[in-house]
PDB file of C-alpha atoms in Angstrom:
ATOM      1  CA  UNK A   1      29.617  65.738 -62.570  1.00  0.00           C
ATOM      2  CA  UNK A   2      29.725  63.441 -59.570  1.00  0.00           C
ATOM      3  CA  UNK A   3      33.361  62.824 -58.637  1.00  0.00           C
ATOM      4  CA  UNK A   4      32.663  60.772 -55.515  1.00  0.00           C
ATOM      5  CA  UNK A   5      34.428  57.375 -55.533  1.00  0.00           C
ATOM      6  CA  UNK A   6      31.176  55.447 -55.294  1.00  0.00           C
ATOM      7  CA  UNK A   7      30.169  56.881 -58.677  1.00  0.00           C
ATOM      8  CA  UNK A   8      33.311  55.901 -60.558  1.00  0.00           C
ATOM      9  CA  UNK A   9      32.672  53.632 -63.506  1.00  0.00           C
ATOM     10  CA  UNK A  10      28.922  54.389 -63.557  1.00  0.00           C
ATOM     11  CA  UNK A  11      27.030  56.165 -66.358  1.00  0.00           C
ATOM     12  CA  UNK A  12      26.389  59.866 -65.709  1.00  0.00           C
ATOM     13  CA  UNK A  13      22.998  60.445 -64.159  1.00  0.00           C
ATOM     14  CA  UNK A  14      22.517  63.770 -65.988  1.00  0.00           C
ATOM     15  CA  UNK A  15      22.819  62.006 -69.372  1.00  0.00           C
ATOM     16  CA  UNK A  16      21.596  58.438 -68.842  1.00  0.00           C
ATOM     17  CA  UNK A  17      19.204  58.980 -65.955  1.00  0.00           C
ATOM     18  CA  UNK A  18      19.367  57.720 -62.373  1.00  0.00           C
ATOM     19  CA  UNK A  19      21.150  54.440 -61.824  1.00  0.00           C
ATOM     20  CA  UNK A  20      18.847  51.434 -61.429  1.00  0.00           C
ATOM     21  CA  UNK A  21      19.811  49.925 -58.063  1.00  0.00           C
ATOM     22  CA  UNK A  22      17.477  46.958 -58.512  1.00  0.00           C
ATOM     23  CA  UNK A  23      20.370  45.071 -60.102  1.00  0.00           C
ATOM     24  CA  UNK A  24      22.141  45.123 -56.752  1.00  0.00           C
ATOM     25  CA  UNK A  25      19.368  43.494 -54.768  1.00  0.00           C
ATOM     26  CA  UNK A  26      20.425  40.405 -52.818  1.00  0.00           C
ATOM     27  CA  UNK A  27      16.960  38.951 -52.265  1.00  0.00           C
ATOM     28  CA  UNK A  28      17.447  36.172 -54.820  1.00  0.00           C
ATOM     29  CA  UNK A  29      18.037  32.512 -54.069  1.00  0.00           C
ATOM     30  CA  UNK A  30      21.161  31.493 -52.164  1.00  0.00           C
ATOM     31  CA  UNK A  31      23.884  30.310 -54.510  1.00  0.00           C
ATOM     32  CA  UNK A  32      26.876  28.036 -53.985  1.00  0.00           C
ATOM     33  CA  UNK A  33      30.097  27.516 -55.881  1.00  0.00           C
ATOM     34  CA  UNK A  34      29.336  26.626 -59.496  1.00  0.00           C
ATOM     35  CA  UNK A  35      32.910  26.325 -60.711  1.00  0.00           C
ATOM     36  CA  UNK A  36      36.165  26.392 -58.730  1.00  0.00           C
ATOM     37  CA  UNK A  37      38.511  29.319 -59.431  1.00  0.00           C
ATOM     38  CA  UNK A  38      41.806  28.560 -57.648  1.00  0.00           C
ATOM     39  CA  UNK A  39      42.580  24.870 -58.054  1.00  0.00           C
ATOM     40  CA  UNK A  40      45.264  22.262 -57.489  1.00  0.00           C
ATOM     41  CA  UNK A  41      45.889  19.473 -59.976  1.00  0.00           C
ATOM     42  CA  UNK A  42      46.822  15.810 -59.601  1.00  0.00           C
ATOM     43  CA  UNK A  43      47.541  13.840 -56.433  1.00  0.00           C
ATOM     44  CA  UNK A  44      49.316  10.491 -56.894  1.00  0.00           C
ATOM     45  CA  UNK A  45      49.734   7.556 -54.536  1.00  0.00           C
ATOM     46  CA  UNK A  46      50.941   3.961 -54.638  1.00  0.00           C
ATOM     47  CA  UNK A  47      51.141   1.162 -52.084  1.00  0.00           C
ATOM     48  CA  UNK A  48      54.275  -0.844 -51.351  1.00  0.00           C
ATOM     49  CA  UNK A  49      54.871  -3.763 -49.036  1.00  0.00           C
ATOM     50  CA  UNK A  50      55.450  -1.654 -45.876  1.00  0.00           C
ATOM     51  CA  UNK A  51      53.304   1.416 -46.494  1.00  0.00           C
ATOM     52  CA  UNK A  52      52.177   4.045 -48.986  1.00  0.00           C
ATOM     53  CA  UNK A  53      53.848   6.822 -51.021  1.00  0.00           C
ATOM     54  CA  UNK A  54      51.802   9.918 -51.932  1.00  0.00           C
ATOM     55  CA  UNK A  55      52.751  13.092 -53.807  1.00  0.00           C
ATOM     56  CA  UNK A  56      51.251  16.358 -55.105  1.00  0.00           C
ATOM     57  CA  UNK A  57      52.811  19.434 -56.628  1.00  0.00           C
ATOM     58  CA  UNK A  58      52.787  22.815 -54.857  1.00  0.00           C
ATOM     59  CA  UNK A  59      50.961  24.828 -57.520  1.00  0.00           C
ATOM     60  CA  UNK A  60      47.544  26.445 -57.191  1.00  0.00           C
ATOM     61  CA  UNK A  61      46.304  27.779 -60.521  1.00  0.00           C
ATOM     62  CA  UNK A  62      44.024  30.804 -60.882  1.00  0.00           C
ATOM     63  CA  UNK A  63      42.149  29.548 -63.909  1.00  0.00           C
ATOM     64  CA  UNK A  64      44.972  28.889 -66.373  1.00  0.00           C
ATOM     65  CA  UNK A  65      47.413  31.218 -64.573  1.00  0.00           C
ATOM     66  CA  UNK A  66      50.112  29.541 -62.449  1.00  0.00           C
ATOM     67  CA  UNK A  67      49.412  31.985 -59.636  1.00  0.00           C
ATOM     68  CA  UNK A  68      50.395  30.441 -56.284  1.00  0.00           C
ATOM     69  CA  UNK A  69      53.571  28.349 -56.289  1.00  0.00           C
ATOM     70  CA  UNK A  70      53.867  27.353 -52.635  1.00  0.00           C
ATOM     71  CA  UNK A  71      50.558  25.696 -51.779  1.00  0.00           C
ATOM     72  CA  UNK A  72      51.063  22.473 -49.817  1.00  0.00           C
ATOM     73  CA  UNK A  73      48.351  19.953 -50.671  1.00  0.00           C
ATOM     74  CA  UNK A  74      49.478  17.046 -48.494  1.00  0.00           C
ATOM     75  CA  UNK A  75      48.327  17.103 -44.880  1.00  0.00           C
ATOM     76  CA  UNK A  76      49.566  14.613 -42.267  1.00  0.00           C
ATOM     77  CA  UNK A  77      46.983  13.416 -39.765  1.00  0.00           C
ATOM     78  CA  UNK A  78      48.531  11.828 -36.637  1.00  0.00           C
ATOM     79  CA  UNK A  79      51.347   9.349 -37.311  1.00  0.00           C
ATOM     80  CA  UNK A  80      49.538   6.959 -39.627  1.00  0.00           C
ATOM     81  CA  UNK A  81      47.792   9.019 -42.301  1.00  0.00           C
ATOM     82  CA  UNK A  82      48.431  11.587 -45.022  1.00  0.00           C
ATOM     83  CA  UNK A  83      45.630  13.283 -46.946  1.00  0.00           C
ATOM     84  CA  UNK A  84      46.220  14.618 -50.471  1.00  0.00           C
ATOM     85  CA  UNK A  85      43.692  17.087 -51.880  1.00  0.00           C
ATOM     86  CA  UNK A  86      43.096  18.186 -55.459  1.00  0.00           C
ATOM     87  CA  UNK A  87      40.521  20.646 -56.744  1.00  0.00           C
ATOM     88  CA  UNK A  88      39.323  23.883 -55.156  1.00  0.00           C
ATOM     89  CA  UNK A  89      41.891  25.397 -52.791  1.00  0.00           C
ATOM     90  CA  UNK A  90      39.391  27.277 -50.615  1.00  0.00           C
ATOM     91  CA  UNK A  91      37.460  24.048 -50.007  1.00  0.00           C
ATOM     92  CA  UNK A  92      40.778  22.357 -49.236  1.00  0.00           C
ATOM     93  CA  UNK A  93      41.459  25.021 -46.598  1.00  0.00           C
ATOM     94  CA  UNK A  94      38.004  24.399 -45.132  1.00  0.00           C
ATOM     95  CA  UNK A  95      38.761  20.677 -44.929  1.00  0.00           C
ATOM     96  CA  UNK A  96      42.121  21.429 -43.325  1.00  0.00           C
ATOM     97  CA  UNK A  97      40.480  23.484 -40.563  1.00  0.00           C
ATOM     98  CA  UNK A  98      37.856  20.792 -40.032  1.00  0.00           C
ATOM     99  CA  UNK A  99      40.474  18.042 -39.779  1.00  0.00           C
ATOM    100  CA  UNK A 100      42.558  20.176 -37.420  1.00  0.00           C
ATOM    101  CA  UNK A 101      39.560  20.493 -35.095  1.00  0.00           C
ATOM    102  CA  UNK A 102      38.972  16.739 -35.356  1.00  0.00           C
ATOM    103  CA  UNK A 103      42.630  16.065 -34.551  1.00  0.00           C
ATOM    104  CA  UNK A 104      42.481  18.264 -31.456  1.00  0.00           C
ATOM    105  CA  UNK A 105      39.277  16.666 -30.180  1.00  0.00           C
ATOM    106  CA  UNK A 106      40.731  13.175 -30.724  1.00  0.00           C
ATOM    107  CA  UNK A 107      43.964  14.029 -28.916  1.00  0.00           C
ATOM    108  CA  UNK A 108      42.098  15.456 -25.933  1.00  0.00           C
ATOM    109  CA  UNK A 109      39.522  12.688 -25.875  1.00  0.00           C
ATOM    110  CA  UNK A 110      39.491   9.943 -23.261  1.00  0.00           C
ATOM    111  CA  UNK A 111      38.689   7.029 -25.586  1.00  0.00           C
ATOM    112  CA  UNK A 112      42.312   5.907 -25.623  1.00  0.00           C
ATOM    113  CA  UNK A 113      42.583   5.204 -29.356  1.00  0.00           C
ATOM    114  CA  UNK A 114      43.499   7.223 -32.450  1.00  0.00           C
ATOM    115  CA  UNK A 115      41.861   7.400 -35.848  1.00  0.00           C
ATOM    116  CA  UNK A 116      43.677   5.395 -38.503  1.00  0.00           C
ATOM    117  CA  UNK A 117      43.616   5.986 -42.269  1.00  0.00           C
ATOM    118  CA  UNK A 118      40.560   3.791 -42.820  1.00  0.00           C
ATOM    119  CA  UNK A 119      38.589   5.605 -40.096  1.00  0.00           C
ATOM    120  CA  UNK A 120      39.515   8.978 -41.548  1.00  0.00           C
ATOM    121  CA  UNK A 121      38.521   7.953 -45.051  1.00  0.00           C
ATOM    122  CA  UNK A 122      35.094   6.866 -43.801  1.00  0.00           C
ATOM    123  CA  UNK A 123      34.698  10.203 -42.013  1.00  0.00           C
ATOM    124  CA  UNK A 124      35.629  12.215 -45.118  1.00  0.00           C
ATOM    125  CA  UNK A 125      33.305  10.126 -47.297  1.00  0.00           C
ATOM    126  CA  UNK A 126      30.402  11.000 -44.996  1.00  0.00           C
ATOM    127  CA  UNK A 127      31.350  14.695 -45.028  1.00  0.00           C
ATOM    128  CA  UNK A 128      31.586  14.833 -48.820  1.00  0.00           C
ATOM    129  CA  UNK A 129      28.325  12.945 -49.329  1.00  0.00           C
ATOM    130  CA  UNK A 130      26.506  15.180 -46.854  1.00  0.00           C
ATOM    131  CA  UNK A 131      27.684  18.328 -48.632  1.00  0.00           C
ATOM    132  CA  UNK A 132      26.705  16.824 -51.967  1.00  0.00           C
ATOM    133  CA  UNK A 133      23.236  16.018 -50.603  1.00  0.00           C
ATOM    134  CA  UNK A 134      22.915  19.663 -49.508  1.00  0.00           C
ATOM    135  CA  UNK A 135      23.649  20.659 -53.151  1.00  0.00           C
ATOM    136  CA  UNK A 136      26.700  22.498 -51.812  1.00  0.00           C
ATOM    137  CA  UNK A 137      29.585  20.119 -52.572  1.00  0.00           C
ATOM    138  CA  UNK A 138      33.200  20.554 -51.619  1.00  0.00           C
ATOM    139  CA  UNK A 139      34.870  20.688 -55.049  1.00  0.00           C
ATOM    140  CA  UNK A 140      37.718  18.350 -54.196  1.00  0.00           C
ATOM    141  CA  UNK A 141      39.114  14.914 -54.995  1.00  0.00           C
ATOM    142  CA  UNK A 142      40.837  13.431 -51.951  1.00  0.00           C
ATOM    143  CA  UNK A 143      43.303  10.578 -51.516  1.00  0.00           C
ATOM    144  CA  UNK A 144      43.709   9.082 -48.036  1.00  0.00           C
ATOM    145  CA  UNK A 145      46.959   7.158 -47.643  1.00  0.00           C
ATOM    146  CA  UNK A 146      48.364   5.456 -44.575  1.00  0.00           C
ATOM    147  CA  UNK A 147      47.856   2.437 -42.338  1.00  0.00           C
ATOM    148  CA  UNK A 148      44.619   0.770 -41.290  1.00  0.00           C
ATOM    149  CA  UNK A 149      43.770  -0.698 -37.895  1.00  0.00           C
ATOM    150  CA  UNK A 150      45.967  -3.749 -38.577  1.00  0.00           C
ATOM    151  CA  UNK A 151      48.948  -1.559 -39.636  1.00  0.00           C
ATOM    152  CA  UNK A 152      48.548  -2.668 -43.237  1.00  0.00           C
ATOM    153  CA  UNK A 153      48.918  -0.215 -46.144  1.00  0.00           C
ATOM    154  CA  UNK A 154      45.675   1.620 -46.906  1.00  0.00           C
ATOM    155  CA  UNK A 155      44.868   3.771 -49.936  1.00  0.00           C
ATOM    156  CA  UNK A 156      41.463   5.042 -50.987  1.00  0.00           C
ATOM    157  CA  UNK A 157      39.819   8.043 -52.618  1.00  0.00           C
ATOM    158  CA  UNK A 158      36.665  10.124 -52.238  1.00  0.00           C
ATOM    159  CA  UNK A 159      35.338  12.762 -54.641  1.00  0.00           C
ATOM    160  CA  UNK A 160      32.904  15.672 -54.453  1.00  0.00           C
ATOM    161  CA  UNK A 161      29.923  13.307 -54.784  1.00  0.00           C
ATOM    162  CA  UNK A 162      31.039  11.173 -51.860  1.00  0.00           C
ATOM    163  CA  UNK A 163      31.990   8.313 -54.190  1.00  0.00           C
ATOM    164  CA  UNK A 164      34.741   6.108 -52.756  1.00  0.00           C
ATOM    165  CA  UNK A 165      37.240   3.823 -54.461  1.00  0.00           C
ATOM    166  CA  UNK A 166      40.225   1.764 -53.319  1.00  0.00           C
ATOM    167  CA  UNK A 167      43.166   0.510 -55.356  1.00  0.00           C
ATOM    168  CA  UNK A 168      46.913  -0.148 -54.953  1.00  0.00           C
ATOM    169  CA  UNK A 169      47.510   2.905 -57.202  1.00  0.00           C
ATOM    170  CA  UNK A 170      45.356   6.028 -57.330  1.00  0.00           C
ATOM    171  CA  UNK A 171      45.536   9.445 -58.953  1.00  0.00           C
ATOM    172  CA  UNK A 172      43.228  12.457 -59.172  1.00  0.00           C
ATOM    173  CA  UNK A 173      42.761  15.073 -61.866  1.00  0.00           C
ATOM    174  CA  UNK A 174      44.834  14.759 -65.028  1.00  0.00           C
ATOM    175  CA  UNK A 175      46.886  12.104 -63.282  1.00  0.00           C
ATOM    176  CA  UNK A 176      43.935   9.722 -63.492  1.00  0.00           C
ATOM    177  CA  UNK A 177      44.568   9.624 -67.266  1.00  0.00           C
ATOM    178  CA  UNK A 178      48.362   9.884 -67.471  1.00  0.00           C
ATOM    179  CA  UNK A 179      49.711   8.594 -64.159  1.00  0.00           C
ATOM    180  CA  UNK A 180      47.565   5.541 -63.540  1.00  0.00           C
ATOM    181  CA  UNK A 181      48.809   3.512 -66.550  1.00  0.00           C
ATOM    182  CA  UNK A 182      52.416   4.175 -65.495  1.00  0.00           C
ATOM    183  CA  UNK A 183      51.838   3.288 -61.848  1.00  0.00           C
ATOM    184  CA  UNK A 184      49.939   0.139 -62.765  1.00  0.00           C
ATOM    185  CA  UNK A 185      53.042  -1.128 -64.548  1.00  0.00           C
ATOM    186  CA  UNK A 186      54.603  -1.281 -61.095  1.00  0.00           C
ATOM    187  CA  UNK A 187      51.581  -2.570 -59.146  1.00  0.00           C
ATOM    188  CA  UNK A 188      48.942  -4.340 -61.218  1.00  0.00           C
ATOM    189  CA  UNK A 189      46.763  -5.495 -58.313  1.00  0.00           C
ATOM    190  CA  UNK A 190      46.722  -6.066 -54.565  1.00  0.00           C
ATOM    191  CA  UNK A 191      48.628  -9.327 -54.889  1.00  0.00           C
ATOM    192  CA  UNK A 192      51.630  -7.476 -56.338  1.00  0.00           C
ATOM    193  CA  UNK A 193      51.911  -4.995 -53.446  1.00  0.00           C
ATOM    194  CA  UNK A 194      53.964  -7.394 -51.304  1.00  0.00           C
ATOM    195  CA  UNK A 195      56.667  -7.472 -54.014  1.00  0.00           C
ATOM    196  CA  UNK A 196      57.110  -3.676 -54.257  1.00  0.00           C
ATOM    197  CA  UNK A 197      59.886  -2.046 -52.253  1.00  0.00           C
ATOM    198  CA  UNK A 198      59.853   1.468 -50.845  1.00  0.00           C
ATOM    199  CA  UNK A 199      62.614   2.565 -53.231  1.00  0.00           C
ATOM    200  CA  UNK A 200      60.719   1.291 -56.284  1.00  0.00           C
ATOM    201  CA  UNK A 201      57.498   3.019 -55.194  1.00  0.00           C
ATOM    202  CA  UNK A 202      59.229   6.372 -54.560  1.00  0.00           C
ATOM    203  CA  UNK A 203      61.049   6.209 -57.888  1.00  0.00           C
ATOM    204  CA  UNK A 204      57.814   5.409 -59.742  1.00  0.00           C
ATOM    205  CA  UNK A 205      56.087   8.413 -58.149  1.00  0.00           C
ATOM    206  CA  UNK A 206      58.992  10.712 -59.044  1.00  0.00           C
ATOM    207  CA  UNK A 207      59.042   9.567 -62.653  1.00  0.00           C
ATOM    208  CA  UNK A 208      55.270   9.960 -62.909  1.00  0.00           C
ATOM    209  CA  UNK A 209      55.441  13.479 -61.461  1.00  0.00           C
ATOM    210  CA  UNK A 210      57.956  14.284 -64.184  1.00  0.00           C
ATOM    211  CA  UNK A 211      55.611  13.001 -66.895  1.00  0.00           C
ATOM    212  CA  UNK A 212      52.799  15.141 -65.482  1.00  0.00           C
ATOM    213  CA  UNK A 213      55.071  18.190 -65.504  1.00  0.00           C
ATOM    214  CA  UNK A 214      55.746  17.550 -69.191  1.00  0.00           C
ATOM    215  CA  UNK A 215      52.113  17.032 -70.129  1.00  0.00           C
ATOM    216  CA  UNK A 216      49.889  18.832 -67.594  1.00  0.00           C
ATOM    217  CA  UNK A 217      49.703  22.604 -68.109  1.00  0.00           C
ATOM    218  CA  UNK A 218      48.474  23.042 -64.515  1.00  0.00           C
ATOM    219  CA  UNK A 219      51.489  21.383 -62.860  1.00  0.00           C
ATOM    220  CA  UNK A 220      54.955  22.516 -61.787  1.00  0.00           C
ATOM    221  CA  UNK A 221      58.335  21.020 -60.966  1.00  0.00           C
ATOM    222  CA  UNK A 222      58.206  21.597 -57.186  1.00  0.00           C
ATOM    223  CA  UNK A 223      56.185  19.068 -55.231  1.00  0.00           C
ATOM    224  CA  UNK A 224      55.515  17.471 -51.851  1.00  0.00           C
ATOM    225  CA  UNK A 225      56.137  13.779 -51.202  1.00  0.00           C
ATOM    226  CA  UNK A 226      55.193  11.689 -48.167  1.00  0.00           C
ATOM    227  CA  UNK A 227      55.968   8.113 -47.176  1.00  0.00           C
ATOM    228  CA  UNK A 228      53.874   6.407 -44.490  1.00  0.00           C
ATOM    229  CA  UNK A 229      55.212   3.285 -42.763  1.00  0.00           C
ATOM    230  CA  UNK A 230      54.677   1.581 -39.434  1.00  0.00           C
ATOM    231  CA  UNK A 231      58.312   2.039 -38.381  1.00  0.00           C
ATOM    232  CA  UNK A 232      58.890   5.590 -39.596  1.00  0.00           C
ATOM    233  CA  UNK A 233      55.410   7.051 -39.292  1.00  0.00           C
ATOM    234  CA  UNK A 234      54.794   9.951 -41.668  1.00  0.00           C
ATOM    235  CA  UNK A 235      57.889  11.204 -43.486  1.00  0.00           C
ATOM    236  CA  UNK A 236      56.877  14.359 -45.355  1.00  0.00           C
ATOM    237  CA  UNK A 237      59.095  16.428 -47.652  1.00  0.00           C
ATOM    238  CA  UNK A 238      57.385  19.561 -48.956  1.00  0.00           C
ATOM    239  CA  UNK A 239      59.949  21.137 -51.287  1.00  0.00           C
ATOM    240  CA  UNK A 240      61.108  18.342 -53.564  1.00  0.00           C
ATOM    241  CA  UNK A 241      62.389  19.322 -57.011  1.00  0.00           C
ATOM    242  CA  UNK A 242      62.112  17.319 -60.209  1.00  0.00           C
ATOM    243  CA  UNK A 243      65.497  16.256 -61.559  1.00  0.00           C
ATOM    244  CA  UNK A 244      66.873  15.017 -64.864  1.00  0.00           C
ATOM    245  CA  UNK A 245      64.300  16.724 -67.048  1.00  0.00           C
ATOM    246  CA  UNK A 246      64.762  16.487 -70.799  1.00  0.00           C
ATOM    247  CA  UNK A 247      62.654  18.194 -73.449  1.00  0.00           C
ATOM    248  CA  UNK A 248      64.367  16.440 -76.356  1.00  0.00           C
ATOM    249  CA  UNK A 249      61.145  14.575 -77.163  1.00  0.00           C
ATOM    250  CA  UNK A 250      59.553  17.895 -78.184  1.00  0.00           C
ATOM    251  CA  UNK A 251      61.526  17.875 -81.434  1.00  0.00           C
ATOM    252  CA  UNK A 252      59.659  14.770 -82.581  1.00  0.00           C
ATOM    253  CA  UNK A 253      56.176  16.193 -82.006  1.00  0.00           C
ATOM    254  CA  UNK A 254      54.466  17.077 -85.283  1.00  0.00           C
ATOM    255  CA  UNK A 255      51.287  18.976 -86.068  1.00  0.00           C
ATOM    256  CA  UNK A 256      51.781  22.267 -84.235  1.00  0.00           C
ATOM    257  CA  UNK A 257      53.291  25.606 -85.186  1.00  0.00           C
ATOM    258  CA  UNK A 258      55.401  26.004 -88.322  1.00  0.00           C
ATOM    259  CA  UNK A 259      56.849  22.497 -88.318  1.00  0.00           C
ATOM    260  CA  UNK A 260      56.971  20.612 -91.590  1.00  0.00           C
ATOM    261  CA  UNK A 261      55.361  17.209 -91.305  1.00  0.00           C
TER     262      UNK A 261
END
């Protein structure tokens, strides 16, 4: 019997015949990611009169397993922009390295100006569309929050197809179904942004993160939150904790388990 490590787990040659190595050939077509494995869930953002609030939890799930509990999915870019990324974590890390290189080249450049949130969103839209056209997409949904060239609040999204969308409230992943209706109660349209204070926007994001923790199986109660304003720049807190949770509503849910309807 062959006890060498490379033979472990293989059928015995003396009984089943020599192993067919043709299955190990790598001469087939080049393949790209078909389905993300380690993923992050929702990213939420809302405009207010002086800037933008954006938040994302710190969980990266391995399939349905809550595997990595300290993955930061908000990335500040200079003093006017924060990028929130949902979807595949490895693609997010690729984007982070790419944006870091872009940041360095901009800081050492001689042009004398910095990229604002609107410029960065245009850049990311081109990157995502190019990768989609190569049939090798980056499996991410991205929110770009910050200030535009006129120091006005800017919020827009781009997905793995390079599709872009702007709104006073945005959410990716499961948050697009659960968070958006709640955030739109605060800001219905662009005309309402001027009436929203920073405190109201932050509170709305916190309450919405709590709802997602209740309802989204891929979320957790530790999250990152950033506020972007002209006066304060980027204020990022990466270890916020949900407070005031109550599961009393669970007693009223009917239709599961041994409950009597």
